[in-house]
PDB file of C-alpha atoms and ligand atoms in Angstrom:
ATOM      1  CA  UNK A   1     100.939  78.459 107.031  1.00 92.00           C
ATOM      2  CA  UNK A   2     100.987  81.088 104.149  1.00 96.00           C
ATOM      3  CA  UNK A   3      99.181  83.964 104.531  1.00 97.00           C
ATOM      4  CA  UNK A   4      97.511  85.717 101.517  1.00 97.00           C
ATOM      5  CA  UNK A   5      96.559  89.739 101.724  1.00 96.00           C
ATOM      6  CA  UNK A   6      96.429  92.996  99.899  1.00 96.00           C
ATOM      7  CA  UNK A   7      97.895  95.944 100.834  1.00 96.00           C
ATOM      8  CA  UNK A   8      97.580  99.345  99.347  1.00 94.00           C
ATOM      9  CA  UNK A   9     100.662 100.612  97.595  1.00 93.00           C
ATOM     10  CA  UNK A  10     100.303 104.235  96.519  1.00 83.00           C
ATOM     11  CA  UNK A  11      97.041 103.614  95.110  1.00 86.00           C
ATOM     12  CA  UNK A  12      97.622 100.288  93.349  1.00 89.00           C
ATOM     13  CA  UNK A  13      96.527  96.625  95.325  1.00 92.00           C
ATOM     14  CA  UNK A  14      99.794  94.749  95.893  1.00 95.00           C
ATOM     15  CA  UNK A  15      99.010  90.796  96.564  1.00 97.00           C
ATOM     16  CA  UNK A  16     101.772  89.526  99.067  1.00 97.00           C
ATOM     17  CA  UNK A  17     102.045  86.407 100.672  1.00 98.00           C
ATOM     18  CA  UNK A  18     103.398  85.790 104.611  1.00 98.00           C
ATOM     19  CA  UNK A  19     104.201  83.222 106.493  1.00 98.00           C
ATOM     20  CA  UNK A  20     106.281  83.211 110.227  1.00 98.00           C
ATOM     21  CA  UNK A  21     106.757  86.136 112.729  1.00 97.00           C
ATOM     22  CA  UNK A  22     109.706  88.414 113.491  1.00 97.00           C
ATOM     23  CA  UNK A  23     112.722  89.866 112.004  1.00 97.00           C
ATOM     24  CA  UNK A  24     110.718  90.574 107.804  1.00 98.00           C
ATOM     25  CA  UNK A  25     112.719  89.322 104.839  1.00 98.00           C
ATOM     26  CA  UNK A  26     111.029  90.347 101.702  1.00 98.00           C
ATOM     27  CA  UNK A  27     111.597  88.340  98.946  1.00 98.00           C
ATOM     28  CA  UNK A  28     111.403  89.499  95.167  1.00 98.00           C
ATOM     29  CA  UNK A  29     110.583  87.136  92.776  1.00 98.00           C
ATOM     30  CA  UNK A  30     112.075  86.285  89.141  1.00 98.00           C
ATOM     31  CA  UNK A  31     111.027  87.500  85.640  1.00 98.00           C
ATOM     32  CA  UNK A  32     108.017  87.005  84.491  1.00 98.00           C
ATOM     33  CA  UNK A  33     107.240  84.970  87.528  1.00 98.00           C
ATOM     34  CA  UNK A  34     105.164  86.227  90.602  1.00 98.00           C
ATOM     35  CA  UNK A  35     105.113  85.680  94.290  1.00 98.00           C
ATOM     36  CA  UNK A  36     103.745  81.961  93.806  1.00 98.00           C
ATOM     37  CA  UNK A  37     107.271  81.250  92.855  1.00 98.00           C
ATOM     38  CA  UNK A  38     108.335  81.593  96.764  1.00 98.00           C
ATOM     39  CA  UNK A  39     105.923  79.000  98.463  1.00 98.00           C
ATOM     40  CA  UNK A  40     108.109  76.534  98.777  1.00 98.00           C
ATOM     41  CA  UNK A  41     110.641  79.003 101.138  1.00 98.00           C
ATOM     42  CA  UNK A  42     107.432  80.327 102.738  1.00 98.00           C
ATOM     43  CA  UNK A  43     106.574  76.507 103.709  1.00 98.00           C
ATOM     44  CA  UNK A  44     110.168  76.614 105.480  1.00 96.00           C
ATOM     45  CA  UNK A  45     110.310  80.149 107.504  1.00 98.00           C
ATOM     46  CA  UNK A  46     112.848  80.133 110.481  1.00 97.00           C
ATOM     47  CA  UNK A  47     112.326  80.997 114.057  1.00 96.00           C
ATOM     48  CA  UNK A  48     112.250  84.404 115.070  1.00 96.00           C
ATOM     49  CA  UNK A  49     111.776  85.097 110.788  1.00 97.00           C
ATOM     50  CA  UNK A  50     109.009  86.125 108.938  1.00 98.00           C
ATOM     51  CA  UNK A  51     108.919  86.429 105.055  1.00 98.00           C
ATOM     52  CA  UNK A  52     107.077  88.619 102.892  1.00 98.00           C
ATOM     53  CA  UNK A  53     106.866  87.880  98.936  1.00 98.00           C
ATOM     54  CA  UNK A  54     105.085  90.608  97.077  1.00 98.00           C
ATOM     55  CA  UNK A  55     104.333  90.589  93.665  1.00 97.00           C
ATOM     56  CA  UNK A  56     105.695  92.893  91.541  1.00 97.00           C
ATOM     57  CA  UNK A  57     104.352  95.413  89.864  1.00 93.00           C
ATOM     58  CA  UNK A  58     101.650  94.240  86.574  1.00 93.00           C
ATOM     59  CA  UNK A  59     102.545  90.713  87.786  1.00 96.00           C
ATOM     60  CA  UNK A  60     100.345  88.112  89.801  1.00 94.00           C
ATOM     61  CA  UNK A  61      96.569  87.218  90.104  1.00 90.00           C
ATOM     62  CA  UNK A  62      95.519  90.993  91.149  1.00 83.00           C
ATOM     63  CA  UNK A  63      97.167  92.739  87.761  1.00 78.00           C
ATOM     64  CA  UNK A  64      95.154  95.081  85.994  1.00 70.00           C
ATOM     65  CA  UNK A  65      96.395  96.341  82.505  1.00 63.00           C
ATOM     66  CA  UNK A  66      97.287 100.037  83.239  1.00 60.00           C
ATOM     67  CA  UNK A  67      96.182 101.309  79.381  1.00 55.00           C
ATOM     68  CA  UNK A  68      98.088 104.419  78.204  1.00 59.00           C
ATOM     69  CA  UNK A  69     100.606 104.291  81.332  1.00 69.00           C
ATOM     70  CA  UNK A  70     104.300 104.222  80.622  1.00 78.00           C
ATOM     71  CA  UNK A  71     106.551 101.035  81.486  1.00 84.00           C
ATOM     72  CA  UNK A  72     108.442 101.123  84.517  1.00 91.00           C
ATOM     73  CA  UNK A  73     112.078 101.170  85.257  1.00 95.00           C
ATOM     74  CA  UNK A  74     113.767  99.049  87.979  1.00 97.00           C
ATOM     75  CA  UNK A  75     113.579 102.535  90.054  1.00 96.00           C
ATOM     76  CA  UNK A  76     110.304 102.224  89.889  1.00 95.00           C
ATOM     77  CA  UNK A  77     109.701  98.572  91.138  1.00 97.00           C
ATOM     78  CA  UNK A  78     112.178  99.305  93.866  1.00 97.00           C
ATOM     79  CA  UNK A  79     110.128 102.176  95.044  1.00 96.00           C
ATOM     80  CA  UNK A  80     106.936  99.941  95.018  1.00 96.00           C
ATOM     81  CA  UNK A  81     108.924  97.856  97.699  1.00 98.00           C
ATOM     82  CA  UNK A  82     109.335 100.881  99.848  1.00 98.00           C
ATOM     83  CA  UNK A  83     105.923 101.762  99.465  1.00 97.00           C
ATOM     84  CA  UNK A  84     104.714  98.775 100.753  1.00 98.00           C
ATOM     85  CA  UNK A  85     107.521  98.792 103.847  1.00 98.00           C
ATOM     86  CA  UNK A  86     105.737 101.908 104.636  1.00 97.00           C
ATOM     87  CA  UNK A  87     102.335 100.456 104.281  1.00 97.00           C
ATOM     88  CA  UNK A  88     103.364  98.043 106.736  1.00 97.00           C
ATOM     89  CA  UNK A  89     104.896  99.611 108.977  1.00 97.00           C
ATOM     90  CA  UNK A  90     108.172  98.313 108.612  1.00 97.00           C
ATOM     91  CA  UNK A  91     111.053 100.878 108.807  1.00 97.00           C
ATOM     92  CA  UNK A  92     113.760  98.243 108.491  1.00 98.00           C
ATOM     93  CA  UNK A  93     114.026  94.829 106.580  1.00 98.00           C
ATOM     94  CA  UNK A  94     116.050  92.350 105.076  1.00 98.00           C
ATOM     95  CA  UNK A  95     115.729  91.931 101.490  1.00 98.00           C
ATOM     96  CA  UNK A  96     116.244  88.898  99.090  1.00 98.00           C
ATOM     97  CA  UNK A  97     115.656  89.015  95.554  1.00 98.00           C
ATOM     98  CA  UNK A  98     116.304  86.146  92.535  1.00 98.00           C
ATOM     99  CA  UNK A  99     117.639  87.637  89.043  1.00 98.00           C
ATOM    100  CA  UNK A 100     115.371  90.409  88.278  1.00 98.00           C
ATOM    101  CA  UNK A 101     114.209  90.125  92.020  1.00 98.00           C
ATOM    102  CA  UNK A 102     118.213  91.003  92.622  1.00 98.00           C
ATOM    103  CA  UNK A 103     118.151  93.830  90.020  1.00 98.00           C
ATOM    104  CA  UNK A 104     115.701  95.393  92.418  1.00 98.00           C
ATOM    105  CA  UNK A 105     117.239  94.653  95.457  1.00 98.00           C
ATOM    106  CA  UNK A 106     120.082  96.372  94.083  1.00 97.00           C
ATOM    107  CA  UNK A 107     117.921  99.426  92.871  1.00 97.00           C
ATOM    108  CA  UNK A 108     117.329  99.768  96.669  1.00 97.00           C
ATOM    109  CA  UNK A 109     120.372  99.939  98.300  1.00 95.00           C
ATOM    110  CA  UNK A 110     120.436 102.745  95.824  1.00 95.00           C
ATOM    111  CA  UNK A 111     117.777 104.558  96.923  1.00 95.00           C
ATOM    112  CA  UNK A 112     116.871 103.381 100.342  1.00 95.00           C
ATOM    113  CA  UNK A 113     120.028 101.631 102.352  1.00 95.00           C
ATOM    114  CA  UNK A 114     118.982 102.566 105.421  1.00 95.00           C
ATOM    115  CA  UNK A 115     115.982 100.527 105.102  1.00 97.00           C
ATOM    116  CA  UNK A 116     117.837  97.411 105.139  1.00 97.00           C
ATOM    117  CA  UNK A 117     119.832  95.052 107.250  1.00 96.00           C
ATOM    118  CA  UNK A 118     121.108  92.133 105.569  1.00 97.00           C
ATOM    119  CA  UNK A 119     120.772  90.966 101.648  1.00 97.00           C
ATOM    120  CA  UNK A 120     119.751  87.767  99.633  1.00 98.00           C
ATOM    121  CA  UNK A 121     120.653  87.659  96.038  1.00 98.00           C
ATOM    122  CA  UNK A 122     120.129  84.314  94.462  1.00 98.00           C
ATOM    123  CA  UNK A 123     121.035  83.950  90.336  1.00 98.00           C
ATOM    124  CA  UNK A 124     122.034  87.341  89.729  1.00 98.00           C
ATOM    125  CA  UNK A 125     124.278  89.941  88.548  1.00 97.00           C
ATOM    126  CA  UNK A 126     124.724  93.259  89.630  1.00 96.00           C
ATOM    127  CA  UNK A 127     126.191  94.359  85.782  1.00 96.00           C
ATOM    128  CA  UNK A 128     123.533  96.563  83.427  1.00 97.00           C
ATOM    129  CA  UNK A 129     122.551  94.728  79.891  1.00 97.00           C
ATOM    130  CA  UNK A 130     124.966  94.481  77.052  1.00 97.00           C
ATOM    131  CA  UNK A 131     123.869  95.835  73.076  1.00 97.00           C
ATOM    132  CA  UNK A 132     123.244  92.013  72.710  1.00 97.00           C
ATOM    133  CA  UNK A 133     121.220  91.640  75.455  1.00 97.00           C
ATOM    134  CA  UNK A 134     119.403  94.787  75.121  1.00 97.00           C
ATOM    135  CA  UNK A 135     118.799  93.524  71.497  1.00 98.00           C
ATOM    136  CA  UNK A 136     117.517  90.419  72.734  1.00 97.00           C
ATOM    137  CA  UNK A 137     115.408  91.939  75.359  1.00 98.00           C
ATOM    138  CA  UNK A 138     114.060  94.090  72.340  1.00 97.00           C
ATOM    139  CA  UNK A 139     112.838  90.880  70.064  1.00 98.00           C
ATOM    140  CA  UNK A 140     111.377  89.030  73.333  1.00 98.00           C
ATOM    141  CA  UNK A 141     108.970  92.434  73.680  1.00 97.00           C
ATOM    142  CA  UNK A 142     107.889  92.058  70.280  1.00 98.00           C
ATOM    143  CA  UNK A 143     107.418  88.108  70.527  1.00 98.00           C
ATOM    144  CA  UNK A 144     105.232  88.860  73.804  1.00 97.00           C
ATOM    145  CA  UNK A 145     103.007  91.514  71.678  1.00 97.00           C
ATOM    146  CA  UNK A 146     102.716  89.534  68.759  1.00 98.00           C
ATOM    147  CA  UNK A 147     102.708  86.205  70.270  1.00 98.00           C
ATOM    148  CA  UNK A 148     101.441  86.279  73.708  1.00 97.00           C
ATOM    149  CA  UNK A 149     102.915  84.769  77.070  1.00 97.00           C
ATOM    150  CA  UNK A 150     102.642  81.144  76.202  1.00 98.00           C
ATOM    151  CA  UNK A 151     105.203  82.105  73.330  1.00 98.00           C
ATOM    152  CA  UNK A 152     107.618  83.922  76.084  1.00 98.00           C
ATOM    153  CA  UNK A 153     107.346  80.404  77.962  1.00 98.00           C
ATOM    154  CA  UNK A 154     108.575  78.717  75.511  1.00 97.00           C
ATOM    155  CA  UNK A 155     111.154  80.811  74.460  1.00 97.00           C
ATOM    156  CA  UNK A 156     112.855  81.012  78.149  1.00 97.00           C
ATOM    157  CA  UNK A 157     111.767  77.744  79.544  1.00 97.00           C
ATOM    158  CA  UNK A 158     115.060  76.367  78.745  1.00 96.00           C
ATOM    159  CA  UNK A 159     117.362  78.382  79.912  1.00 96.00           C
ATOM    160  CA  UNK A 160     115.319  79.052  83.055  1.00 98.00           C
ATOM    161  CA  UNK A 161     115.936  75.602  84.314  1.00 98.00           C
ATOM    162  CA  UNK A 162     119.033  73.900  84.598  1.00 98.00           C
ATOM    163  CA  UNK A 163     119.630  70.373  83.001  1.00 98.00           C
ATOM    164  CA  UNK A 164     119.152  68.013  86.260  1.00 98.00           C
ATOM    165  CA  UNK A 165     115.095  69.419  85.598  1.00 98.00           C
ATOM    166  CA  UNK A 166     114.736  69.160  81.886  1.00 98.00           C
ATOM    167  CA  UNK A 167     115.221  65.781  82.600  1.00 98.00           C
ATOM    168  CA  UNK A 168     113.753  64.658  85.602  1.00 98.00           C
ATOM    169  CA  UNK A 169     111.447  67.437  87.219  1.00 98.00           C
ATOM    170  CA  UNK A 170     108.202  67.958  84.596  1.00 98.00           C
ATOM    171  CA  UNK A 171     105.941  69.317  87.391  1.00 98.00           C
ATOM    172  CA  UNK A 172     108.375  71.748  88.331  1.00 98.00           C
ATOM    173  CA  UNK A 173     108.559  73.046  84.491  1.00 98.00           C
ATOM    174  CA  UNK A 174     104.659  73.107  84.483  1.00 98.00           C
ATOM    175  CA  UNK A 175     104.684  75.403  87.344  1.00 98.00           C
ATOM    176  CA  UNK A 176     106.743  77.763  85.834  1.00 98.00           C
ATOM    177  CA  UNK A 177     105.302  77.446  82.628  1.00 98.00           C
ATOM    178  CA  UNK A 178     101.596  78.039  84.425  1.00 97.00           C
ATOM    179  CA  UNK A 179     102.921  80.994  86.237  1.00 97.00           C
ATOM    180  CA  UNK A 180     104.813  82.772  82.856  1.00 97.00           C
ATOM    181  CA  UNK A 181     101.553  81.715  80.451  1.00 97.00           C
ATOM    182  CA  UNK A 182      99.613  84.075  83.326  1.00 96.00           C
ATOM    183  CA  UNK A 183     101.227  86.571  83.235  1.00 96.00           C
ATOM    184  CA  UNK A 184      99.593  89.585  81.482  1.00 95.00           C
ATOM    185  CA  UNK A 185     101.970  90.956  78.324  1.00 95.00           C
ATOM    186  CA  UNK A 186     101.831  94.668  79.627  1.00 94.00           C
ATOM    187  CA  UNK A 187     103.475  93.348  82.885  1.00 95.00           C
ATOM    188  CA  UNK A 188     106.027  91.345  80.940  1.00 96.00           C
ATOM    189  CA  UNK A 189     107.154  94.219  78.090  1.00 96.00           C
ATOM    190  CA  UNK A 190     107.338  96.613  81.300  1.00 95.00           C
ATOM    191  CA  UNK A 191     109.335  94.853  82.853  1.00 97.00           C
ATOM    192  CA  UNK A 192     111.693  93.834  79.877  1.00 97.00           C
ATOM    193  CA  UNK A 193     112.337  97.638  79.318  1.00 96.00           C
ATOM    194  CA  UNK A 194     113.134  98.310  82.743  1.00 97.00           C
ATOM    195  CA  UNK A 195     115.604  95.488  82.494  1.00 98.00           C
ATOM    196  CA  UNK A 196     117.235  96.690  79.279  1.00 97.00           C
ATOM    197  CA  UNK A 197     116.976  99.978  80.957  1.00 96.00           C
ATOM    198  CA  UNK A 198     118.280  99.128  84.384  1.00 97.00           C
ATOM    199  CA  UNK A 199     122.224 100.682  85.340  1.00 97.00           C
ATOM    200  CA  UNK A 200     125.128  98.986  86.385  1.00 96.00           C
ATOM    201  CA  UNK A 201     125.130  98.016  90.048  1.00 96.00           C
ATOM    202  CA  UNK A 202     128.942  96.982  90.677  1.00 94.00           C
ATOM    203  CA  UNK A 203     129.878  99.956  92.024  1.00 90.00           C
ATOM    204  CA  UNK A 204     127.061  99.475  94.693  1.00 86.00           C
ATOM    205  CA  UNK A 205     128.464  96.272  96.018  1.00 92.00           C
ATOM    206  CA  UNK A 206     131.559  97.250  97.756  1.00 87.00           C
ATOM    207  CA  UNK A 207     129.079  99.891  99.971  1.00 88.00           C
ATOM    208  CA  UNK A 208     126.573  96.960 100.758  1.00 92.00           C
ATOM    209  CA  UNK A 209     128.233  96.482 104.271  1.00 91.00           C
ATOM    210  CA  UNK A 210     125.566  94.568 105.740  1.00 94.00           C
ATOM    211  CA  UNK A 211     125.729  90.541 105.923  1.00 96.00           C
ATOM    212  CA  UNK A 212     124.968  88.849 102.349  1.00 97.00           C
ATOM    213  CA  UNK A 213     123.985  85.664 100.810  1.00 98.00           C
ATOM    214  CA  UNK A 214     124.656  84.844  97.548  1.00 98.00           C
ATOM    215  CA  UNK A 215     123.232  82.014  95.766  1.00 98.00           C
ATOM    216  CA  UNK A 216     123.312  80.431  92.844  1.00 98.00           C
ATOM    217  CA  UNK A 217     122.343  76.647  90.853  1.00 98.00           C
ATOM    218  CA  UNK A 218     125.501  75.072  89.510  1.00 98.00           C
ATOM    219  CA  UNK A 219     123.385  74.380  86.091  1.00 98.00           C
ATOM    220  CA  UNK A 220     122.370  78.717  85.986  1.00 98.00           C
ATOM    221  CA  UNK A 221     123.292  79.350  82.442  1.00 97.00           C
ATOM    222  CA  UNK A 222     121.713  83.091  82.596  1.00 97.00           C
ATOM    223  CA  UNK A 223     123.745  84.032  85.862  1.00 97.00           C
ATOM    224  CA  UNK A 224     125.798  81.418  86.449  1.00 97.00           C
ATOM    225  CA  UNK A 225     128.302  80.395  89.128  1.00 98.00           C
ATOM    226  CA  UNK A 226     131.550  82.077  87.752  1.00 96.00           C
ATOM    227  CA  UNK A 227     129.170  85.816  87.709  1.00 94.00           C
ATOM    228  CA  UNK A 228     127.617  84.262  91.791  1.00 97.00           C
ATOM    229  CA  UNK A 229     131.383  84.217  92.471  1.00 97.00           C
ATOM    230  CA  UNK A 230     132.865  87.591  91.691  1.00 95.00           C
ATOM    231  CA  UNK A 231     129.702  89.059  93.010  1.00 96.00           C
ATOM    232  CA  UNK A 232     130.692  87.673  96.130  1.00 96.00           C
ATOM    233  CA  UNK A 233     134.318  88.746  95.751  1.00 95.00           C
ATOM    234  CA  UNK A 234     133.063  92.731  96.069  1.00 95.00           C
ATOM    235  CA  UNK A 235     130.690  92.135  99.045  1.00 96.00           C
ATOM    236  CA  UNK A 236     132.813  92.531 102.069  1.00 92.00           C
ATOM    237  CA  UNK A 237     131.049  90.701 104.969  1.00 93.00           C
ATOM    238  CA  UNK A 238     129.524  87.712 102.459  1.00 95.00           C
ATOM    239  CA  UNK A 239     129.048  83.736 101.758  1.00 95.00           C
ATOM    240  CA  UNK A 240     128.451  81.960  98.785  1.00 97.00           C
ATOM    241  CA  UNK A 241     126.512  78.895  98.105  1.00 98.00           C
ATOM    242  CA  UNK A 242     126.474  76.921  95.355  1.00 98.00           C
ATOM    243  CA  UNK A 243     123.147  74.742  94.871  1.00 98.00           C
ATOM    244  CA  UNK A 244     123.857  71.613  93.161  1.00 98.00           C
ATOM    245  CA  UNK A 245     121.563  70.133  90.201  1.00 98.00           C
ATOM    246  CA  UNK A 246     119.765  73.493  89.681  1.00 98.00           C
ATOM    247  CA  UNK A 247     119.617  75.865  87.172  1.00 98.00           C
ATOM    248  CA  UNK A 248     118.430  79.668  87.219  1.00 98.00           C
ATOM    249  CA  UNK A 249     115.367  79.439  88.968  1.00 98.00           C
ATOM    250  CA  UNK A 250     117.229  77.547  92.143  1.00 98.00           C
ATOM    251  CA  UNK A 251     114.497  78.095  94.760  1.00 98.00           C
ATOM    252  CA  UNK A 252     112.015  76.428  92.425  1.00 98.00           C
ATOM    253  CA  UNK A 253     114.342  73.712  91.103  1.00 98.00           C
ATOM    254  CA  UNK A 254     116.105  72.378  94.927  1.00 98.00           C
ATOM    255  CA  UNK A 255     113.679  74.311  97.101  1.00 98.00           C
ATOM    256  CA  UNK A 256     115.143  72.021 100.315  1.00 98.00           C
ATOM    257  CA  UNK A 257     118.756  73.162  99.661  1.00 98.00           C
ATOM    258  CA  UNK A 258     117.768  76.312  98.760  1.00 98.00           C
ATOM    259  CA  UNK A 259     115.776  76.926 101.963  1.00 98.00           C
ATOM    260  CA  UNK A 260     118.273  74.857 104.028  1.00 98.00           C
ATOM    261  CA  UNK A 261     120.981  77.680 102.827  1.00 98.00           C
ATOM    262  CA  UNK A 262     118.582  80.565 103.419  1.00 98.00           C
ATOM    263  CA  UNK A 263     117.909  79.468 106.961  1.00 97.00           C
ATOM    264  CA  UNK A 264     121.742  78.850 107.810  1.00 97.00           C
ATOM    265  CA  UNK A 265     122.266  82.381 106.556  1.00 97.00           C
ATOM    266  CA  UNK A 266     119.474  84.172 108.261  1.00 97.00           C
ATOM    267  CA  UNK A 267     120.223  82.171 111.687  1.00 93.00           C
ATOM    268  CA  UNK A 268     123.455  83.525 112.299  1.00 87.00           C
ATOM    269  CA  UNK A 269     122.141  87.058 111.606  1.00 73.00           C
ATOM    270  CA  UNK A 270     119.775  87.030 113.788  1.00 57.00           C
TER     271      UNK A 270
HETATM  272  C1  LIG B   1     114.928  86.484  85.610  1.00 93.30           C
HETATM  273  O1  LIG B   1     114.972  85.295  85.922  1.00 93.30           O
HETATM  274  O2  LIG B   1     114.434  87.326  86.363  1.00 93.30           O
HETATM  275  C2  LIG B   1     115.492  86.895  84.283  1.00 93.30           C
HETATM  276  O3  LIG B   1     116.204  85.825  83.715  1.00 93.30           O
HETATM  277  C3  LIG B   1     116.372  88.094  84.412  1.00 93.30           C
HETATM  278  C4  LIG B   1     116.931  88.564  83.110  1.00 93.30           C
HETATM  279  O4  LIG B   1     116.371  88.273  82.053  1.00 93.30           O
HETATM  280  O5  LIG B   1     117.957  89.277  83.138  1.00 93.30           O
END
């Protein structure tokens, strides 16, 4: 059963959702998605597990436009997860994070690695924005201000999913396109500039010494399997799984493999 509360988080009200008991793995969800986006792996917790899926700072139900306040940098999302470690009383954790969920997983083993004991990161890359994709990142912010959310939805839709659900999964598209169209624009322009902002991570990976999952949809045309793979290559105690007929957003797309991965992973590092 999921579990819904709000914890306090240096002043602002974080929504997270629970499920299980044990050993936490906190999961951090895509851009501009929320926590919704991890029911499906919160339906499916292993024994002796219990998962945590916060949502990230301006996004979810609870988010309040902050007027005047600057945007936030990946530093600042990662230190929003610590917060809330400390709000629960958690000193240690596993951590899991899908494409921008990863870029903040890796802006923690930056700033807090001895906080964490293992590490999920599904469609990702640990490598900082190019000029083209900083340049792209630049247009989407002035699509979402001039446009709204249901105009960022349709621009990423696409790529967000892989093939196998353009064609045959339209209830899994209107999820996502439910959760991007609610999601305020301050919360998606902040965090576009802390992506465009965000450093390189590679030379983090060979230090992450902990066990590591990487995953990745065979159809992921953002991060796809080729980037899964050397990321994989420069974790040293790591295992790679390729989900077949997904695309970017894997965990949405084949939440059974997906899951079924996940709990093979976390079982033997237990
Ligand atoms: C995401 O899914 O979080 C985004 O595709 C990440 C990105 O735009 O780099």
């Amino acid at each position: 059963m999921i579990r819904e509360r709000r914890v306090n988080v240096n002043g602002r009200q974080t929504r997270c959702l629970e499920a299980g008991a044990g050993w936490p793995l906190i999961l951090l969800h895509a851009f501009p998605l929320n926590a919704d986006m991890w029911r499906p792996q919160l339906e499916q917790v292993p024994d002796g597990w219990r998962f945590i899926a916060p949502d990230l700072r301006g996004f979810g139900p609870d988010a309040r436009p902050t007027p005047g306040g600057s945007a936030p940098t990946m530093d600042d999302f990662a230190d929003d997860v610590a917060g809330l470690m400390d709000a629960l009383e958690m000193p240690e954790a596993t951590i899991g994070g899908l494409s921008m969920g990863g870029y903040v997983a890796f802006a923690l083993c930056r700033r807090a690695p001895e906080r964490f004991t293992g590490i999920i990161l599904a469609d990702t890359r640990p490598h900082a924005d190019t000029p083209a994709a900083r340049e792209a990142r630049r247009e989407m912010i002035a699509l979402a201000e001039k446009e709204g959310s249901a105009a960022v939805a349709e621009r990423m839709l696409p790529k967000l999913v892989g093939q196998t659900t353009t064609d045959s999964r339209p209830e899994v598209i209107a999820v996502i396109r439910r959760m991007i169209e609610s999601a305020p624009v301050a919360a998606i322009t902040g965090a576009l500039a802390a992506m465009l902002g965000r450093p390189d991570s590679t030379p983090e990976l060979s230090a992450i010494g902990w066990p590591a999952l990487v995953l990745v949809g065979a159809e992921d045309e953002i991060t796809p399997p080729a980037h899964a793979e050397g990321m994989q290559r420069a974790l040293t105690r790591s295992r790679l799984v390729v989900i077949p007929e997904a695309g970017h957003l894997s965990s949405l797309e084949a939440p059974a493999m997906f899951s079924a991965a996940l709990a093979d992973f976390l079982q033997s590092h237990i």
